[in-house]
Structures are given as structure tokens and as C-alpha cells.
Tab-separated table of C-alpha atoms in Angstrom:
chain	number	residue	atom	x	y	z
O	1	MET	CA	21.890	-2.252	32.091
O	2	PRO	CA	18.620	-3.826	30.794
O	3	LEU	CA	19.070	-2.171	27.406
O	4	GLU	CA	22.587	-3.537	27.019
O	5	ARG	CA	21.348	-6.998	27.986
O	6	ILE	CA	18.638	-6.850	25.315
O	7	PHE	CA	21.182	-5.748	22.702
O	8	LEU	CA	23.471	-8.603	23.730
O	9	GLU	CA	20.786	-11.295	23.697
O	10	LEU	CA	19.500	-10.232	20.293
O	11	SER	CA	22.933	-9.547	18.789
O	12	LEU	CA	21.397	-6.161	18.057
O	13	THR	CA	23.588	-3.290	16.940
O	14	TRP	CA	22.891	0.412	16.858
O	15	LEU	CA	22.933	0.111	13.075
O	16	ASP	CA	20.000	-2.330	13.259
O	17	VAL	CA	18.117	0.081	15.501
O	18	ALA	CA	18.898	3.053	13.253
O	19	SER	CA	17.890	1.250	10.055
O	20	SER	CA	14.611	-0.056	11.507
O	21	LEU	CA	13.716	3.370	12.923
O	22	PHE	CA	14.581	5.007	9.614
O	23	PHE	CA	12.350	2.481	7.866
O	24	LEU	CA	9.353	3.190	10.121
O	25	LEU	CA	9.840	6.957	10.051
O	26	ALA	CA	10.287	6.968	6.278
O	27	TRP	CA	7.042	5.038	5.767
O	28	ALA	CA	5.005	7.167	8.176
O	29	GLY	CA	6.723	10.373	7.070
O	30	TYR	CA	6.130	9.718	3.393
O	31	ALA	CA	2.438	8.967	4.018
O	32	ILE	CA	2.032	12.277	5.879
O	33	PHE	CA	4.073	14.181	3.292
O	34	ALA	CA	2.135	12.683	0.372
O	35	ASP	CA	-1.201	13.716	1.910
O	36	TRP	CA	0.118	17.228	2.554
O	37	ARG	CA	1.711	17.584	-0.863
O	38	ALA	CA	-1.449	16.370	-2.589
O	39	LYS	CA	-3.276	19.487	-1.345
O	40	ALA	CA	-1.010	21.717	-3.449
O	41	VAL	CA	-0.125	19.722	-6.571
O	42	PRO	CA	-1.826	17.050	-8.690
O	43	THR	CA	-1.212	13.403	-7.854
O	44	LEU	CA	-2.211	10.146	-9.491
O	45	HIS	CA	-4.978	9.750	-6.932
O	46	SER	CA	-6.368	13.283	-7.256
O	47	ALA	CA	-6.241	13.047	-11.046
O	48	MET	CA	-8.154	9.769	-10.933
O	49	ASP	CA	-10.701	11.343	-8.572
O	50	GLY	CA	-11.661	13.715	-11.369
O	51	TYR	CA	-12.160	10.811	-13.750
O	52	ARG	CA	-14.118	8.897	-11.116
O	53	ARG	CA	-16.591	11.754	-10.833
O	54	GLN	CA	-16.796	12.080	-14.608
O	55	TRP	CA	-17.490	8.351	-14.766
O	56	MET	CA	-20.378	8.724	-12.308
O	57	VAL	CA	-21.836	11.618	-14.311
O	58	GLN	CA	-21.880	9.349	-17.364
O	59	MET	CA	-23.271	6.459	-15.315
O	60	ILE	CA	-26.279	8.500	-14.168
O	61	GLN	CA	-27.284	9.010	-17.812
O	62	ARG	CA	-27.043	5.328	-18.780
O	63	GLU	CA	-30.063	3.076	-18.641
O	64	ASN	CA	-28.015	-0.082	-19.097
O	65	ARG	CA	-25.245	-0.009	-16.493
O	66	MET	CA	-23.523	-3.290	-17.274
O	67	VAL	CA	-20.442	-1.308	-18.319
O	68	ASP	CA	-20.267	0.305	-14.880
O	69	VAL	CA	-20.863	-3.003	-13.098
O	70	ASN	CA	-18.065	-4.643	-15.089
O	71	ILE	CA	-15.672	-1.814	-14.241
O	72	MET	CA	-16.509	-2.207	-10.544
O	73	ARG	CA	-15.995	-5.942	-10.873
O	74	ASN	CA	-12.568	-5.492	-12.447
O	75	LEU	CA	-11.529	-3.039	-9.735
O	76	THR	CA	-12.682	-5.490	-7.076
O	77	ARG	CA	-10.733	-8.318	-8.708
O	78	SER	CA	-7.502	-6.313	-8.369
O	79	SER	CA	-8.026	-5.893	-4.625
O	80	GLN	CA	-9.087	-9.523	-4.275
O	81	PHE	CA	-5.927	-10.670	-6.044
O	82	PHE	CA	-3.679	-8.735	-3.702
O	83	ALA	CA	-5.695	-9.755	-0.624
O	84	SER	CA	-5.376	-13.432	-1.599
O	85	THR	CA	-1.675	-13.050	-2.371
O	86	THR	CA	-1.153	-11.333	0.978
O	87	MET	CA	-2.740	-14.266	2.789
O	88	LEU	CA	-0.391	-16.655	0.985
O	89	VAL	CA	2.608	-14.536	1.951
O	90	LEU	CA	1.433	-14.407	5.566
O	91	GLY	CA	1.068	-18.181	5.617
O	92	ALA	CA	4.614	-18.560	4.311
O	93	LEU	CA	5.997	-16.123	6.894
O	94	ILE	CA	4.206	-17.856	9.775
O	95	ALA	CA	5.565	-21.187	8.555
O	96	LEU	CA	9.042	-19.648	8.362
O	97	LEU	CA	8.928	-18.973	12.109
O	98	GLY	CA	9.174	-22.735	12.582
O	99	TYR	CA	12.336	-22.905	10.468
O	100	VAL	CA	14.284	-19.961	11.827
O	101	GLN	CA	17.469	-21.964	12.311
O	102	GLN	CA	17.466	-23.152	8.699
O	103	ALA	CA	16.746	-19.618	7.499
O	104	GLN	CA	19.571	-18.324	9.684
O	105	ASP	CA	21.993	-20.806	8.122
O	106	VAL	CA	20.936	-19.796	4.604
O	107	VAL	CA	21.236	-16.054	5.274
O	108	SER	CA	24.580	-16.463	7.062
O	109	SER	CA	26.034	-18.319	4.080
O	110	LEU	CA	25.373	-15.390	1.759
O	111	PRO	CA	28.216	-12.916	1.125
O	112	PHE	CA	28.198	-9.445	2.668
O	113	THR	CA	25.613	-10.379	5.303
O	114	ILE	CA	25.710	-9.810	9.051
O	115	LYS	CA	25.013	-12.900	11.123
O	116	ALA	CA	21.886	-12.337	13.192
O	117	SER	CA	20.798	-14.138	16.335
O	118	HIS	CA	17.839	-16.487	16.422
O	119	ARG	CA	15.707	-13.888	18.230
O	120	LEU	CA	16.670	-11.047	15.924
O	121	LEU	CA	15.742	-13.116	12.900
O	122	GLU	CA	12.358	-13.782	14.479
O	123	ILE	CA	11.899	-10.025	14.964
O	124	LYS	CA	12.689	-9.434	11.290
O	125	ILE	CA	10.134	-12.053	10.265
O	126	MET	CA	7.527	-10.544	12.588
O	127	LEU	CA	8.136	-7.137	11.013
O	128	MET	CA	7.293	-8.672	7.649
O	129	VAL	CA	4.197	-10.296	9.150
O	130	LEU	CA	2.974	-6.959	10.520
O	131	ILE	CA	3.525	-5.245	7.163
O	132	PHE	CA	1.458	-7.833	5.295
O	133	VAL	CA	-1.260	-7.878	7.977
O	134	TYR	CA	-1.561	-4.120	7.454
O	135	ALA	CA	-1.705	-4.647	3.676
O	136	PHE	CA	-4.415	-7.295	4.039
O	137	PHE	CA	-6.615	-4.990	6.100
O	138	LYS	CA	-6.232	-2.264	3.477
O	139	PHE	CA	-7.039	-4.529	0.521
O	140	SER	CA	-9.975	-6.213	2.267
O	141	TRP	CA	-11.468	-2.818	3.213
O	142	ALA	CA	-11.058	-1.661	-0.396
O	143	ILE	CA	-12.999	-4.765	-1.502
O	144	ARG	CA	-15.864	-3.918	0.846
O	145	GLN	CA	-15.917	-0.283	-0.247
O	146	LEU	CA	-16.066	-1.280	-3.904
O	147	GLY	CA	-18.936	-3.605	-3.008
O	148	PHE	CA	-20.735	-0.629	-1.484
O	149	CYS	CA	-20.073	1.311	-4.681
O	150	GLY	CA	-21.694	-1.451	-6.730
O	151	THR	CA	-24.814	-1.165	-4.593
O	152	LEU	CA	-24.821	2.627	-4.958
O	153	VAL	CA	-24.529	2.316	-8.730
O	154	GLY	CA	-27.530	-0.003	-8.745
O	155	ALA	CA	-29.499	2.389	-6.545
O	156	ALA	CA	-28.610	5.536	-8.505
O	157	PRO	CA	-31.513	7.103	-10.431
O	158	LYS	CA	-31.473	7.266	-14.203
O	159	GLN	CA	-31.362	10.798	-15.593
O	160	PRO	CA	-31.608	11.047	-19.365
O	161	GLY	CA	-30.932	14.437	-20.813
O	162	ASP	CA	-28.330	17.110	-20.411
O	163	ASN	CA	-28.549	17.952	-16.717
O	164	PRO	CA	-27.165	15.077	-14.627
O	165	GLU	CA	-25.817	17.620	-12.125
O	166	GLN	CA	-29.237	17.768	-10.469
O	167	TYR	CA	-28.166	14.423	-9.019
O	168	ALA	CA	-24.868	15.869	-7.800
O	169	VAL	CA	-25.391	14.429	-4.305
O	170	GLU	CA	-25.626	10.860	-5.640
O	171	ILE	CA	-22.746	11.428	-8.052
O	172	ASN	CA	-20.472	12.862	-5.366
O	173	ARG	CA	-21.375	10.115	-2.895
O	174	ILE	CA	-20.452	7.266	-5.243
O	175	ALA	CA	-17.320	9.041	-6.497
O	176	LEU	CA	-16.222	9.682	-2.913
O	177	VAL	CA	-16.653	6.074	-1.773
O	178	THR	CA	-14.826	4.900	-4.911
O	179	SER	CA	-12.033	7.342	-4.041
O	180	TYR	CA	-11.826	5.907	-0.523
O	181	ALA	CA	-11.464	2.429	-2.014
O	182	GLY	CA	-8.691	3.703	-4.272
O	183	THR	CA	-6.930	5.243	-1.268
O	184	ASN	CA	-6.986	1.973	0.647
O	185	PHE	CA	-5.807	0.016	-2.384
O	186	ASN	CA	-2.957	2.493	-2.843
O	187	GLN	CA	-1.939	2.194	0.819
O	188	GLY	CA	-1.975	-1.595	0.602
O	189	LEU	CA	0.150	-1.474	-2.526
O	190	ARG	CA	2.507	0.966	-0.785
O	191	ALA	CA	2.962	-1.639	1.965
O	192	TYR	CA	4.240	-4.078	-0.656
O	193	TYR	CA	6.875	-1.570	-1.728
O	194	PHE	CA	8.069	-1.088	1.833
O	195	ALA	CA	7.997	-4.849	2.417
O	196	LEU	CA	10.648	-5.147	-0.297
O	197	ALA	CA	12.782	-2.671	1.630
O	198	ALA	CA	12.203	-4.552	4.902
O	199	MET	CA	13.343	-7.808	3.277
O	200	THR	CA	16.814	-6.367	2.789
O	201	TRP	CA	17.243	-6.185	6.579
O	202	PHE	CA	17.778	-9.954	6.468
O	203	LEU	CA	20.967	-9.258	4.544
O	204	HIS	CA	22.408	-6.046	5.998
O	205	PRO	CA	21.115	-2.950	7.865
O	206	TYR	CA	22.931	-0.656	5.430
O	207	LEU	CA	21.081	-2.300	2.574
O	208	MET	CA	17.811	-1.640	4.383
O	209	LEU	CA	18.666	2.068	4.638
O	210	ILE	CA	19.430	2.257	0.923
O	211	ALA	CA	16.357	0.224	-0.086
O	212	THR	CA	14.042	2.340	2.079
O	213	ALA	CA	15.328	5.567	0.540
O	214	TRP	CA	14.979	4.027	-2.930
O	215	VAL	CA	11.364	2.991	-2.255
O	216	VAL	CA	10.470	6.491	-1.046
O	217	TYR	CA	12.000	7.979	-4.203
O	218	ILE	CA	10.130	5.531	-6.462
O	219	LEU	CA	6.823	6.203	-4.721
O	220	TYR	CA	7.296	9.977	-4.897
O	221	HIS	CA	8.282	9.884	-8.568
O	222	ARG	CA	5.327	7.723	-9.552
O	223	GLU	CA	2.726	9.646	-7.571
O	224	PHE	CA	3.931	13.182	-8.311
O	225	GLU	CA	6.198	13.210	-11.371
O	226	SER	CA	5.398	10.210	-13.554
O	227	ARG	CA	4.564	10.349	-17.237
O	228	THR	CA	1.270	8.648	-16.399
O	229	LEU	CA	0.302	11.606	-14.210
O	230	CYS	CA	1.256	14.038	-16.979
O	231	ALA	CA	-0.967	12.106	-19.383
O	232	LEU	CA	-3.880	12.117	-16.936
O	233	ILE	CA	-3.765	15.853	-16.291
O	234	GLY	CA	-3.036	16.703	-19.926
O	235	ASP	CA	0.482	18.193	-19.548
């Protein structure tokens, strides 16, 4: 059977298949669940969306917008830091593909690990590469969106007085693009969490199952039940 031959050549077990599928389904499933759940209950992102709009209302009334520009700059720096770090990690992972045998010897010498074939170890490394490529695209898109927001802040009209809501279209537009940037930054950061879970596959498939479940729990707790969220929404 072709499938049996593939399993044999890769030293692949059904536990490896189950743990990798669980990992992918948990990541995709949590992303879908989080978007669905956010429609019914407050989240960190939805709470921050309210503050983003309030920020833009205040920005419209300011003549000197250096404060707003500096905030945009700081937000951009966070995405730039993670984008640069992601490129460094990708470089290290690509280089690791040339030293698979040495990596295999190191992993095999660790206690409680399952010895993997050369090809299977390459697959594990490529999984990490794909995760960080995804993260890079998210962080780099967040950088561009924040750059757009900086331009929109510069183009926004100044409205002194007590009725900035007459510029609700401009306010909503900038707040929405800033929210999109926050969404992409959050998704890139989420990829880092799941990358930590994927790393445990190098040691043992069972450990990958446990780490994936732990990451999902941590993400859910921080986005939906954290003390930071309670402080933001005033509970």
C-alpha cells in the first residue's frame, strides 16, 4: 500500500498523524471559535476597538497631532520588531535544514523522545517554517495598515468644538483600519503561541497534543477572561 510505504519511509506513526492533525484543527478551530464568540461577549480586541474610536474622536479635535503620530509610531515598532524577529527565526530554520542529521542526533539523545527519521524531522522543520512565514505576512501587513493609518491621521480635518461626530465617517474609517492592523498583529502573535506547541513535536507527539491544548486554553483565557479585559471594560 502506498500509504503504508510512506509511513515506513518517514518512520511516521498514527500518533504523529493524530497530533499534527489535532494541532492544525485546534489552530483553525480556535480562530473560527474566537471570531464567533467575539460577536456575543467582549474580547480584548473588541474592547480596544472602543478605545481606538475614542482616540480618533480626540484626535479630530487636536490641532497638534504629534501625540497621535507618536502612538502610531510605537504601534508600528511593535509589528516591526516581530517581523524582524520572524525573519531571523526563518533564517535559522532554513539553515537547520542543512544540519538535519546533527539535529536528529541531539533530539535522539534527549530522554523521553521518539527517534524520528531524517525525512520526518525535515517535515517538522518545514511545519515551523510555514508557521513563521504566516506570522511574517501578518506582521508585515499590520505594518502597512498602520502606515495607512498615519496618512489618514495627517489627512483628517481639524474640528475644534464639541461636535466631532460630524466627522464620523473619517473617525470610523481610521478606527476601522487601525482595528484591522490590530487583528493582523494579534493573528501573527497567535502564530508564535502555536509555534511553541509545534516545537514540542520534535520531542514527542503526546507532548504536542498537551502543548496545543495548553496554548488554546491560554489564548482563550487571555482574550475572553483575563483581568486586563475586565479592567478595559470596567468590570
